[in-house]
Tab-separated table of C-alpha atoms in Angstrom:
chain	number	residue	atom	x	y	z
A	1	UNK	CA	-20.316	29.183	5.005
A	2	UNK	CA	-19.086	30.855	1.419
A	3	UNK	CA	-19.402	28.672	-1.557
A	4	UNK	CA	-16.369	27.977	-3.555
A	5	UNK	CA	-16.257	26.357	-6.694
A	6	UNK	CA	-15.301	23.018	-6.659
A	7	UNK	CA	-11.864	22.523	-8.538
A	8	UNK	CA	-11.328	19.832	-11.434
A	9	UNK	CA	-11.708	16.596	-10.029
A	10	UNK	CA	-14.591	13.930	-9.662
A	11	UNK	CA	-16.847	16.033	-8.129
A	12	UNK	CA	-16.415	19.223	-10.707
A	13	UNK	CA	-19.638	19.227	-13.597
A	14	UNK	CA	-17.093	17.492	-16.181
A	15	UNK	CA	-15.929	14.839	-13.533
A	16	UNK	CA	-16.491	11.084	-13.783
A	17	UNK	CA	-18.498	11.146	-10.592
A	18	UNK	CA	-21.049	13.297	-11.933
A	19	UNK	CA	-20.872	11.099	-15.767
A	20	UNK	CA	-21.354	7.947	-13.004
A	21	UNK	CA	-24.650	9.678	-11.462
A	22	UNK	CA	-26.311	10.461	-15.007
A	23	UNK	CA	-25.748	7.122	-16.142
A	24	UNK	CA	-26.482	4.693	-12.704
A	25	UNK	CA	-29.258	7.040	-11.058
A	26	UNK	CA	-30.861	8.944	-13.794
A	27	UNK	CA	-31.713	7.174	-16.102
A	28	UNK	CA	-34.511	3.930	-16.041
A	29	UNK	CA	-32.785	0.461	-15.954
A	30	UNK	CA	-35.355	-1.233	-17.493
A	31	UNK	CA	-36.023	1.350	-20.700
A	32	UNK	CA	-32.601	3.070	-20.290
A	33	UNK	CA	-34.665	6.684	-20.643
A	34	UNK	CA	-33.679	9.248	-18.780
A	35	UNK	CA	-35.969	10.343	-16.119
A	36	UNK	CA	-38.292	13.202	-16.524
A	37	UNK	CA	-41.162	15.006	-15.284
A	38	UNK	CA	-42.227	16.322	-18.275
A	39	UNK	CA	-43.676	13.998	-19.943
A	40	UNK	CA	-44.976	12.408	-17.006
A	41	UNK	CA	-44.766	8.659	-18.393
A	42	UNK	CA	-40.632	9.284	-17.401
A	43	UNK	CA	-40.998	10.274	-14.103
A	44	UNK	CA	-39.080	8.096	-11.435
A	45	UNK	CA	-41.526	5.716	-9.188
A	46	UNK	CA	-40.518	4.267	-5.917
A	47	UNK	CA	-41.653	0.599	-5.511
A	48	UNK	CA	-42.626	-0.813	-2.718
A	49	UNK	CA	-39.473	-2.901	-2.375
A	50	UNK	CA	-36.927	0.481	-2.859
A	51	UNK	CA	-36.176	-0.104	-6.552
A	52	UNK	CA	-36.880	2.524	-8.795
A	53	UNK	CA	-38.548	2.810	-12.971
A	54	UNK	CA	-39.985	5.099	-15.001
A	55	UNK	CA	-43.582	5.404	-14.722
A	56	UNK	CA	-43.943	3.809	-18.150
A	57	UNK	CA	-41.990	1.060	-17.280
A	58	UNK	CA	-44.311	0.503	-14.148
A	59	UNK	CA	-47.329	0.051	-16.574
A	60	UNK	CA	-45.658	-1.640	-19.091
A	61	UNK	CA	-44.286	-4.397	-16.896
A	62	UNK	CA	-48.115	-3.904	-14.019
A	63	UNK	CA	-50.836	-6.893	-15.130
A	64	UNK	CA	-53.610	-4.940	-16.319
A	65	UNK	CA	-56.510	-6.505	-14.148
A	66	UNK	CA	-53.998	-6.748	-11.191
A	67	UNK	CA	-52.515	-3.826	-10.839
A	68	UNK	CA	-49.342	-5.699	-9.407
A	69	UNK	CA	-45.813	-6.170	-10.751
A	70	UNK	CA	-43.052	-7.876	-10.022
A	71	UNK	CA	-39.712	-5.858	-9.361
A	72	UNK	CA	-37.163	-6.504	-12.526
A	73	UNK	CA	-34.554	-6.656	-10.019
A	74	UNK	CA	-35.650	-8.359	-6.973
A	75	UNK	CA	-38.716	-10.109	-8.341
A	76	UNK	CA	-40.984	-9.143	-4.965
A	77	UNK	CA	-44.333	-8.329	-6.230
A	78	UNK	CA	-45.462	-4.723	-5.556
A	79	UNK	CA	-48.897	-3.301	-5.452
A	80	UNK	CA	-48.826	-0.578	-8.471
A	81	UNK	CA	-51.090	1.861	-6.274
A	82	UNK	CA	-48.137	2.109	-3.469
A	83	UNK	CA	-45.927	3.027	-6.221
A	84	UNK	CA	-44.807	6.809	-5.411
A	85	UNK	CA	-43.057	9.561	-7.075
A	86	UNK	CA	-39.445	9.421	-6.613
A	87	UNK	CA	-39.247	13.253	-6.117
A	88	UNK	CA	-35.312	12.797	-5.011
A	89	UNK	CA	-33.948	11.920	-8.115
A	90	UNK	CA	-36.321	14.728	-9.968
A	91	UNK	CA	-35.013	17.402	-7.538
A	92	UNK	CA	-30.864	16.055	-8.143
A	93	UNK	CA	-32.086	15.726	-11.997
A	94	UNK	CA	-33.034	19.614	-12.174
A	95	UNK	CA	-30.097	20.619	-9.731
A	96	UNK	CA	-27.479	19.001	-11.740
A	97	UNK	CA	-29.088	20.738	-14.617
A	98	UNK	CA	-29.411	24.428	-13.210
A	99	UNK	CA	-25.178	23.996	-12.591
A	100	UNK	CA	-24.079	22.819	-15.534
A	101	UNK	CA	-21.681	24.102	-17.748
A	102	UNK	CA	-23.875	26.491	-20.376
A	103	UNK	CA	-21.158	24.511	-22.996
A	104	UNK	CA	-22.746	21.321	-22.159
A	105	UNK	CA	-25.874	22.665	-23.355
A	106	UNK	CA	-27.544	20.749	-26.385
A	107	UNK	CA	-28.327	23.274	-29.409
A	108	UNK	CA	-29.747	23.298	-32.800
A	109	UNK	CA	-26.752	23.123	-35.431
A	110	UNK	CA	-27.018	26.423	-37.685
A	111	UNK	CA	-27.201	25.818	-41.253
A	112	UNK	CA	-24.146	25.067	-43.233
A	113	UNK	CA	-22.206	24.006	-40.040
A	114	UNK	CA	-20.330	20.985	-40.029
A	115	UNK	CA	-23.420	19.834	-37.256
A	116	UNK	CA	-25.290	20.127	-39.587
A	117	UNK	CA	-24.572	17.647	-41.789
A	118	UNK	CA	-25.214	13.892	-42.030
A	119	UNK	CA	-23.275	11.149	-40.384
A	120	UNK	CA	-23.018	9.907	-44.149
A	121	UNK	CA	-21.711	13.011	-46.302
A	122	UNK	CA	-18.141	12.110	-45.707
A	123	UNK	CA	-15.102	10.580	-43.990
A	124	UNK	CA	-15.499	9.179	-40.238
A	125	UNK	CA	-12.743	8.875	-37.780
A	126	UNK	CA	-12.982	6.031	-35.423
A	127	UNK	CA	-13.643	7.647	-31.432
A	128	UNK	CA	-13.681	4.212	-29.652
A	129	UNK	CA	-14.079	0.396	-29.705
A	130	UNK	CA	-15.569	-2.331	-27.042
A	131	UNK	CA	-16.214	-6.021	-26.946
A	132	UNK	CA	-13.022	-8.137	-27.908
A	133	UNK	CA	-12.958	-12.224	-28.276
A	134	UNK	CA	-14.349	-13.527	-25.090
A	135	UNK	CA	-17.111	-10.292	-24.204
A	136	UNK	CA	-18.624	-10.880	-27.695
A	137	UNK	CA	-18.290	-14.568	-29.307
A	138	UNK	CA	-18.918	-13.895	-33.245
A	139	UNK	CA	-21.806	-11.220	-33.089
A	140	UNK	CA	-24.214	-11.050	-36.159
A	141	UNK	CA	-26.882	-7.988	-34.768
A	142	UNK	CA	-26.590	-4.378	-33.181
A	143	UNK	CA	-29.388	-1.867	-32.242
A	144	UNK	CA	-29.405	1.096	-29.801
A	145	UNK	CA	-31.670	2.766	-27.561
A	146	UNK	CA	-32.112	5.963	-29.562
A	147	UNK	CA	-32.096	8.592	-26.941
A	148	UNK	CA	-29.602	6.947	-24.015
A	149	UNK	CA	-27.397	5.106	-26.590
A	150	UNK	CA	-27.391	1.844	-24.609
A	151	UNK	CA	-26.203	-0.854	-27.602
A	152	UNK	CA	-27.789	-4.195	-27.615
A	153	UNK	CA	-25.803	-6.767	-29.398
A	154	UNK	CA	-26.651	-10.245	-30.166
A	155	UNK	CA	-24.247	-13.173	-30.458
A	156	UNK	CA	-22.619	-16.576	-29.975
A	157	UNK	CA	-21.875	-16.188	-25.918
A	158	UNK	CA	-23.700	-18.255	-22.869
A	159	UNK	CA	-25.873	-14.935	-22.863
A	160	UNK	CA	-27.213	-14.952	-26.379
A	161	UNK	CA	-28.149	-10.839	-26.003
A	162	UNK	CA	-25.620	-8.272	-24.526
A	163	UNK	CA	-25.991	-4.849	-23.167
A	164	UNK	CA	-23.490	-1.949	-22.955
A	165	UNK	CA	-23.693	1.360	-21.665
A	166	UNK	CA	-22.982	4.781	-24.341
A	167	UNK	CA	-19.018	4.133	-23.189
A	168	UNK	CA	-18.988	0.362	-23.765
A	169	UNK	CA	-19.363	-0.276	-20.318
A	170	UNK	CA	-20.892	-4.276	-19.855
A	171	UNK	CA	-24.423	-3.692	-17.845
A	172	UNK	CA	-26.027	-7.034	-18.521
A	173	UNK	CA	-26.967	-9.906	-20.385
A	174	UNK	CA	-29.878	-12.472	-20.864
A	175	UNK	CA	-31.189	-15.189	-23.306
A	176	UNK	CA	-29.676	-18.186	-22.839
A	177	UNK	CA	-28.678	-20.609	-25.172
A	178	UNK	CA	-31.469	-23.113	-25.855
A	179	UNK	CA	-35.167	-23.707	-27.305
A	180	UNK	CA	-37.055	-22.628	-23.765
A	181	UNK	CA	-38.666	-19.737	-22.770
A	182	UNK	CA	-36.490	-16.891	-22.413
A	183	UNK	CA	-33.840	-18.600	-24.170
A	184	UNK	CA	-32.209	-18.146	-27.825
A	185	UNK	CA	-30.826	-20.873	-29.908
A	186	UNK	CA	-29.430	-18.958	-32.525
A	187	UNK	CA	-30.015	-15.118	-32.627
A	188	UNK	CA	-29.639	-13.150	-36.385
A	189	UNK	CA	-30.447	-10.074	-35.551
A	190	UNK	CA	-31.921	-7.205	-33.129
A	191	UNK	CA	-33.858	-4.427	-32.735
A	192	UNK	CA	-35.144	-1.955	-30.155
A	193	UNK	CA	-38.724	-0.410	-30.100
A	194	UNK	CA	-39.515	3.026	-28.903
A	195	UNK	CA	-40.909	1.907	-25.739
A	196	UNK	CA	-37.666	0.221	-24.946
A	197	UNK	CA	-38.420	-3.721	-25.912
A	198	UNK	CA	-35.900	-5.993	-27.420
A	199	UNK	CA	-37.034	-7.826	-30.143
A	200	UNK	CA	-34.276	-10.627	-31.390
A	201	UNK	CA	-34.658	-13.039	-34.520
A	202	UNK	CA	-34.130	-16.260	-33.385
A	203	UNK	CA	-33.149	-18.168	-36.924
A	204	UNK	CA	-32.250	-21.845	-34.960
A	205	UNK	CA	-35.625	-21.907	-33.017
A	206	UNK	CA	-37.636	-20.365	-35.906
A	207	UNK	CA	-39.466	-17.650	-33.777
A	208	UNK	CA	-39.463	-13.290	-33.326
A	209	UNK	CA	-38.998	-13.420	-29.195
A	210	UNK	CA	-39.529	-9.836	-27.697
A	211	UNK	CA	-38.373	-8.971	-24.286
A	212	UNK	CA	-38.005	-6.279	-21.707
A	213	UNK	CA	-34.550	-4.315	-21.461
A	214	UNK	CA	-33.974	-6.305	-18.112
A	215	UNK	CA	-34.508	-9.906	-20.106
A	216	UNK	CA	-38.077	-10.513	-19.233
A	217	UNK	CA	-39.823	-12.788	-21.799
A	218	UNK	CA	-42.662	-10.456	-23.718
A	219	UNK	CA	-43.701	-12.377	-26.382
A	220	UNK	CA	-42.741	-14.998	-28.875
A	221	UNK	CA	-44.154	-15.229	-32.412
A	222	UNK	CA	-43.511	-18.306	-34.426
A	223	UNK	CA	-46.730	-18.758	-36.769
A	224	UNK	CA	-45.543	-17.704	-40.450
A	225	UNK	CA	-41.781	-17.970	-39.831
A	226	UNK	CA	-39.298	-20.251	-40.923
A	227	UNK	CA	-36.314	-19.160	-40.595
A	228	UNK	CA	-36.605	-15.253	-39.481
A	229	UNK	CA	-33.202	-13.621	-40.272
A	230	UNK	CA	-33.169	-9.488	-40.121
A	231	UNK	CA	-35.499	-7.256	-37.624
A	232	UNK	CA	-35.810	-3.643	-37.566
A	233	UNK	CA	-38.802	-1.483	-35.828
A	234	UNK	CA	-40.378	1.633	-37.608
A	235	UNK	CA	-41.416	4.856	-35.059
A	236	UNK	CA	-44.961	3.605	-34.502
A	237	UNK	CA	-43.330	0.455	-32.658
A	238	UNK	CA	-44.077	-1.762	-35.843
A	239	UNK	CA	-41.824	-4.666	-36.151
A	240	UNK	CA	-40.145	-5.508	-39.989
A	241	UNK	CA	-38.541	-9.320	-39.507
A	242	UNK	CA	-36.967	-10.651	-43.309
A	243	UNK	CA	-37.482	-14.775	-43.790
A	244	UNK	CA	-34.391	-16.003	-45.270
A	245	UNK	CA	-36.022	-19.228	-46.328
A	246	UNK	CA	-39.609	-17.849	-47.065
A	247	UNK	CA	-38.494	-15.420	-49.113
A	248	UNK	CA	-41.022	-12.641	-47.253
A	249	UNK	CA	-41.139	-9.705	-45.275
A	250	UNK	CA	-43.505	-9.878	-42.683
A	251	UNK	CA	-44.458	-6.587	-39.888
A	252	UNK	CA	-45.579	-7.208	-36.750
A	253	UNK	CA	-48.142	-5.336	-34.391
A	254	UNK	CA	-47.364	-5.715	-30.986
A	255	UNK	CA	-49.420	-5.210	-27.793
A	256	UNK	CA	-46.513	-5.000	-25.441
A	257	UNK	CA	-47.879	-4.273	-22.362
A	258	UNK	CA	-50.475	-7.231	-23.158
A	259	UNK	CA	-47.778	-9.073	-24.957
A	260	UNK	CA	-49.636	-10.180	-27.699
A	261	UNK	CA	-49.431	-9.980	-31.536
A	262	UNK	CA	-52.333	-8.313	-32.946
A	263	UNK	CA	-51.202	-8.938	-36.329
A	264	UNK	CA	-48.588	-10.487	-38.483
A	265	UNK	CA	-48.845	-10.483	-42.311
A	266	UNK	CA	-46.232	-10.628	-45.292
A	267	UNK	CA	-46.136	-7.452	-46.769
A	268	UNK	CA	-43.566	-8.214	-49.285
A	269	UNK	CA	-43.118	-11.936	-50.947
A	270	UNK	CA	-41.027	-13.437	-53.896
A	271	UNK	CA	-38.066	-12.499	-52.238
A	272	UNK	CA	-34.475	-14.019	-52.698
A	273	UNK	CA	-33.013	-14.834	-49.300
A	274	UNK	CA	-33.538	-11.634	-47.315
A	275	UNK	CA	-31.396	-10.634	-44.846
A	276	UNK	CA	-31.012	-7.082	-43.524
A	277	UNK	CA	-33.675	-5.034	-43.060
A	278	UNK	CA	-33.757	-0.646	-41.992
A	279	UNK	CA	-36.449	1.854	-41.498
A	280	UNK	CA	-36.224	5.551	-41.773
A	281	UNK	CA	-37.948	7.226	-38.787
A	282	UNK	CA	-37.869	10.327	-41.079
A	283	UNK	CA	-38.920	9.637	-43.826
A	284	UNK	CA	-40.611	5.919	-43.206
A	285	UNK	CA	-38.948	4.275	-45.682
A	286	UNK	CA	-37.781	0.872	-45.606
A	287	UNK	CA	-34.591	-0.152	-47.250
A	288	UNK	CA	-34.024	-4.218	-47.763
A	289	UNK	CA	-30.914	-6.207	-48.466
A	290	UNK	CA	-31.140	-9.685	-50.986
A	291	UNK	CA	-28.395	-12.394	-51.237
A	292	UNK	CA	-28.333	-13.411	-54.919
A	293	UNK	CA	-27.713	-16.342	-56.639
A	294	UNK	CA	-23.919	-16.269	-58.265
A	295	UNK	CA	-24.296	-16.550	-62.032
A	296	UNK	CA	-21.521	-18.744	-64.076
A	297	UNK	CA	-22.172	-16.760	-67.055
A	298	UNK	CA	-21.438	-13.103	-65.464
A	299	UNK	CA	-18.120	-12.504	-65.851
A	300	UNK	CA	-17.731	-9.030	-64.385
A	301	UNK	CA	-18.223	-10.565	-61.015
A	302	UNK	CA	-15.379	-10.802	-58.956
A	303	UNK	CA	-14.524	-14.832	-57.926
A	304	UNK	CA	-15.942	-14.999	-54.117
A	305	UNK	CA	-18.478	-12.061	-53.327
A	306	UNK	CA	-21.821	-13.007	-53.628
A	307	UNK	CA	-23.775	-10.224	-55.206
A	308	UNK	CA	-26.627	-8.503	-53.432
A	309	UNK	CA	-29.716	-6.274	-54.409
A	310	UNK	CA	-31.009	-3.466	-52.196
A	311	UNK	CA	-34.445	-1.808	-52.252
A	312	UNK	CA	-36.092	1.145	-51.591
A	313	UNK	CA	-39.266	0.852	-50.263
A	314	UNK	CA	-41.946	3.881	-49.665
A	315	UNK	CA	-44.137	3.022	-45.990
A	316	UNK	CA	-46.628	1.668	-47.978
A	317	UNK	CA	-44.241	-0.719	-49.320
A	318	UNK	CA	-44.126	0.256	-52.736
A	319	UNK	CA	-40.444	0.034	-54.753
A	320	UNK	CA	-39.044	3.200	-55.195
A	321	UNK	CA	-35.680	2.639	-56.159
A	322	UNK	CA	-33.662	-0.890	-56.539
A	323	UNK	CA	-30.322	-1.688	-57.373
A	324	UNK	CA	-28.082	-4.694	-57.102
A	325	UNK	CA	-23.963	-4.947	-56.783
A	326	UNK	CA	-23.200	-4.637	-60.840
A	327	UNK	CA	-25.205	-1.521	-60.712
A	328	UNK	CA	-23.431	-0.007	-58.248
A	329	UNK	CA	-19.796	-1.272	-60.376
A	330	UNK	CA	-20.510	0.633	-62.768
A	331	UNK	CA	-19.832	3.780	-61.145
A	332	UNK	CA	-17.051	2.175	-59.462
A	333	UNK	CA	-14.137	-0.447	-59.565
A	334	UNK	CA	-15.761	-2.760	-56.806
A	335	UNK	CA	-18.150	-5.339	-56.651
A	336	UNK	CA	-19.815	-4.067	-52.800
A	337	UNK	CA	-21.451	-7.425	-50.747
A	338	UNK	CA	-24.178	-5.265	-48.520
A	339	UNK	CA	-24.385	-6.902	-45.119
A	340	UNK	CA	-25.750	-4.217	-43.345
A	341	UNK	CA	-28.055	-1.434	-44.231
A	342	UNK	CA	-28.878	1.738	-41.974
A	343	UNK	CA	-30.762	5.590	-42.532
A	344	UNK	CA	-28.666	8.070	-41.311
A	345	UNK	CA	-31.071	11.318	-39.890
A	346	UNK	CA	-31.652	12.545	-43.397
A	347	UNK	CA	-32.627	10.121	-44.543
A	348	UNK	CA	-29.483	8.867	-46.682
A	349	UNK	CA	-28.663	5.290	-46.996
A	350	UNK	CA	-25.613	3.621	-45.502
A	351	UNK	CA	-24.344	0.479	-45.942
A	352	UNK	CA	-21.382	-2.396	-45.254
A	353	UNK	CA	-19.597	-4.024	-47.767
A	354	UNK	CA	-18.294	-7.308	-44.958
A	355	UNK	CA	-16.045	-8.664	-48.138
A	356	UNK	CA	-14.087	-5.665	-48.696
A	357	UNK	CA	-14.486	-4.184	-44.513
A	358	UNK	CA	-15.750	-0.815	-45.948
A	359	UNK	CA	-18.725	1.753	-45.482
A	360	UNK	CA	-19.827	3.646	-47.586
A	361	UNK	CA	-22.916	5.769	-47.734
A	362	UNK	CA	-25.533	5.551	-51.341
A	363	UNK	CA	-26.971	8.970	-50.386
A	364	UNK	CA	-30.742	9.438	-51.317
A	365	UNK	CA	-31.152	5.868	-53.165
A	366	UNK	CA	-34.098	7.560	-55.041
A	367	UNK	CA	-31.847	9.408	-57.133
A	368	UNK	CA	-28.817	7.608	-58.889
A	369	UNK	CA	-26.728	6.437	-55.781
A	370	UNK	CA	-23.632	7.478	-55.885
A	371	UNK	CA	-21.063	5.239	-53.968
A	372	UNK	CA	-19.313	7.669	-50.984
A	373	UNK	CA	-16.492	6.044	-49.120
A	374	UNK	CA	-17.150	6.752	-44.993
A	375	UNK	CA	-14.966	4.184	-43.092
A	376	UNK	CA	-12.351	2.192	-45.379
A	377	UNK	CA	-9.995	1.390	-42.468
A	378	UNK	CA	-10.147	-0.118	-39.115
A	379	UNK	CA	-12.737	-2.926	-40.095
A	380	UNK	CA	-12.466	-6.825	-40.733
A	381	UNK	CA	-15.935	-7.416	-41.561
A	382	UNK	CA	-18.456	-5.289	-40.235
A	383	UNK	CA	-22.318	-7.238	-40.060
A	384	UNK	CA	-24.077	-4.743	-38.299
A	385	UNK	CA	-24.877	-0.955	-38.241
A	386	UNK	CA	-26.523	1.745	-36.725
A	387	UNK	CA	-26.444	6.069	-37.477
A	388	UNK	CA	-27.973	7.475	-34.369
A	389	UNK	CA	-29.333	10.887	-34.038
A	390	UNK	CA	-26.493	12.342	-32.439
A	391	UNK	CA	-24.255	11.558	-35.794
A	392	UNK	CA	-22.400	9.052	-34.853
A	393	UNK	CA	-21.767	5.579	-37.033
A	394	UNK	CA	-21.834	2.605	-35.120
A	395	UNK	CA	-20.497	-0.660	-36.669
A	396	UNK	CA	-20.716	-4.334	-35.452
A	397	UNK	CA	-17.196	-5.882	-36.250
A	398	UNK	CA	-17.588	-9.793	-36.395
A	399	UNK	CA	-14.286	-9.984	-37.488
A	400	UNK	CA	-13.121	-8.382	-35.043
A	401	UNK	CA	-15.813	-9.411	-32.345
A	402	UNK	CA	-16.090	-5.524	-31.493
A	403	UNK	CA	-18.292	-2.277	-31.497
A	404	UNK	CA	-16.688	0.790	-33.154
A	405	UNK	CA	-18.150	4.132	-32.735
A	406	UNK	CA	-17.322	6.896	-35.883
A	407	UNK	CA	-17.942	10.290	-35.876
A	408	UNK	CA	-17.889	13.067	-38.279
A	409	UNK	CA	-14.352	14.901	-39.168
């Protein structure tokens, strides 16, 4: 039989069919990473029961004596020795990629192109938005896995932690509301490791409760916290959670696969109500946002706004740079309220100002920040943010109860 091209429709490389069959077949449910053979710890297992994970995902969630899990989805227990590879999906995987369009082809931006550039050197136009009153209930944290952009976003809903696919698609949801395991009384924030866990601050029960991308309870940490606010995750899986009443900044080591804390220390005290915390996977600085206390003697502050301070941290936690909101007046005829602090993948800093509903990015805060409008439209008070490696901005509304996605002009 002659092979013809198939014509523009579902079924053509740019088709929704074939968008459908990247994102519901190739790609783990449980990490959200798209299968692959090389490196092996992505390659597709078939359980006993017909579901199918990464192989990672099989020895993250496998008890280590054992050597049984139970299914994420259908909760039989499997033997991890019957696990197989799930050569099917490798063989669609690579035949999917030998026909597709050479324009769909990631490359390396050229210097000087407009690629090449950070998601914070200039103006962003908003691409899309997702969530609404009713799918999100007064969020307060975003994160996203970093290489399938799968957003996590924690609010004030019967399912404390939501999950939405790259196009804002609803996939899931877990943590309900309450003090029990599994459950979260009042989440603040959330972050997502490199291995694909979900770490949320849970400020009303007092604890850092880390679970699988399906909802599976990991691991909860309460000794040292009182009230545990902002959460962020450096590339070695290290976990940075601020204490809004202790005044600290505390990391985390994490055994996941054992789920255990190894340690938990303060690695930065004498704080004044900490709130949102970033780390740099480029550079491995962290950057850290304070709530100050209003002054009645400083009358260049604005009535309203409370002022903030934001530092620069090197990875061994020493200050490198620091600056609170009348420093960053002076250049300027604002008074910015940072909510939410991010690294875009140069390391510049970006940050929201929820009073005003602007971002704007600080560049390298090192040097004398200079204050560069991004987004000064389209938001009512944005609380959380996140610059992914593929330059786009994305920005938790609460105002708004919505996810907006910004890209580069």
């Amino acid at each position: 039989m002659a092979d013809f091209p198939l014509p523009p429709g579902p079924l053509s490389p740019d088709g929704a069919l074939l968008r459908e069959i990247h994102i519901s077949l190739l790609e783990c449910k449980v990490c959200f990473e798209k299968y692959n053979s090389s490196p092996k710890e992505r390659r597709p297992q078939n359980l006993f029961c017909g579901h199918v994970l990464c192989l990672e995902c099989v020895r993250a969630l496998s008890h280590p004596v054992l050597k049984k899990l139970e299914c994420p989805f259908c909760r039989q227990l499997c033997d991890v020795e019957t696990t197989s590879h799930c050569r099917a999906l490798t063989d669609l995987q690579e035949l999917l990629h030998c026909h597709a369009p050479k324009s769909a082809v990631p490359h390396r931006a050229k210097e000087g192109s407009g690629c090449g550039r950070g998601v914070g050197s200039g103006a962003l136009q908003l691409c899309s938005a997702y969530g609404g009153w009713g799918t999100l209930i007064n969020p307060t944290g975003l994160a996203v896995f970093r290489s399938s952009g799968t957003a996590v976003v924690v609010h004030d809903g019967d399912q404390r932690v939501a999950v939405f696919g790259p196009q804002g698609r609803r996939l899931h949801g877990f943590g309900q509301k309450g003090r029990g395991p599994g459950e979260v009384c009042y989440a603040a924030d959330v972050a997502v490791t490199p291995g694909g866990y979900v770490v949320v601050t849970d400020a009303g029960d007092g604890a850092v409760k880390v679970f699988s991308s399906r909802g599976s309870v990991v691991l909860v940490a309460r000794d040292s916290f009182q009230t545990p606010w902002g959460v962020d995750v450096d590339n070695c899986g290290h976990i940075l959670v601020t204490d809004i009443r202790a005044g600290m900044l505390f990391r985390l080591v994490v055994d996941f696969a054992r789920g255990v804390t190894l340690t938990n220390r303060a690695v930065v005290t004498r704080l004044h109500r900490p709130k949102a915390v970033a780390c740099c996977w480029a550079t491995g600085n962290v950057a850290l946002v304070e709530t100050l206390p209003c002054t009645t003697t400083d009358t260049t502050s604005p009535t309203g706004p409370q002022p903030t301070r934001l530092t620069l941290f090197n990875k061994d936690f020493d200050i490198l740079s620091q600056i609170d909101s009348f420093g960053l007046s002076l250049g300027a005829s604002i008074w910015p309220c940072v909510s939410a602090v991010a690294f875009d993948r140069f390391g510049d800093v970006i940050v929201t100002d929820s009073q005003q509903g602007l971002v704007w990015s600080l560049g390298k805060l090192q040097a004398s920040p200079v204050l560069t409008p991004l987004v000064s439209a389209d938001l009512v008070r944005p609380v959380g943010l996140v610059a992914t490696a593929q330059n786009m901005l994305i920005v938790l509304d609460s105002g708004d109860h919505a996810v907006k996605m910004y890209s580069v002009s």
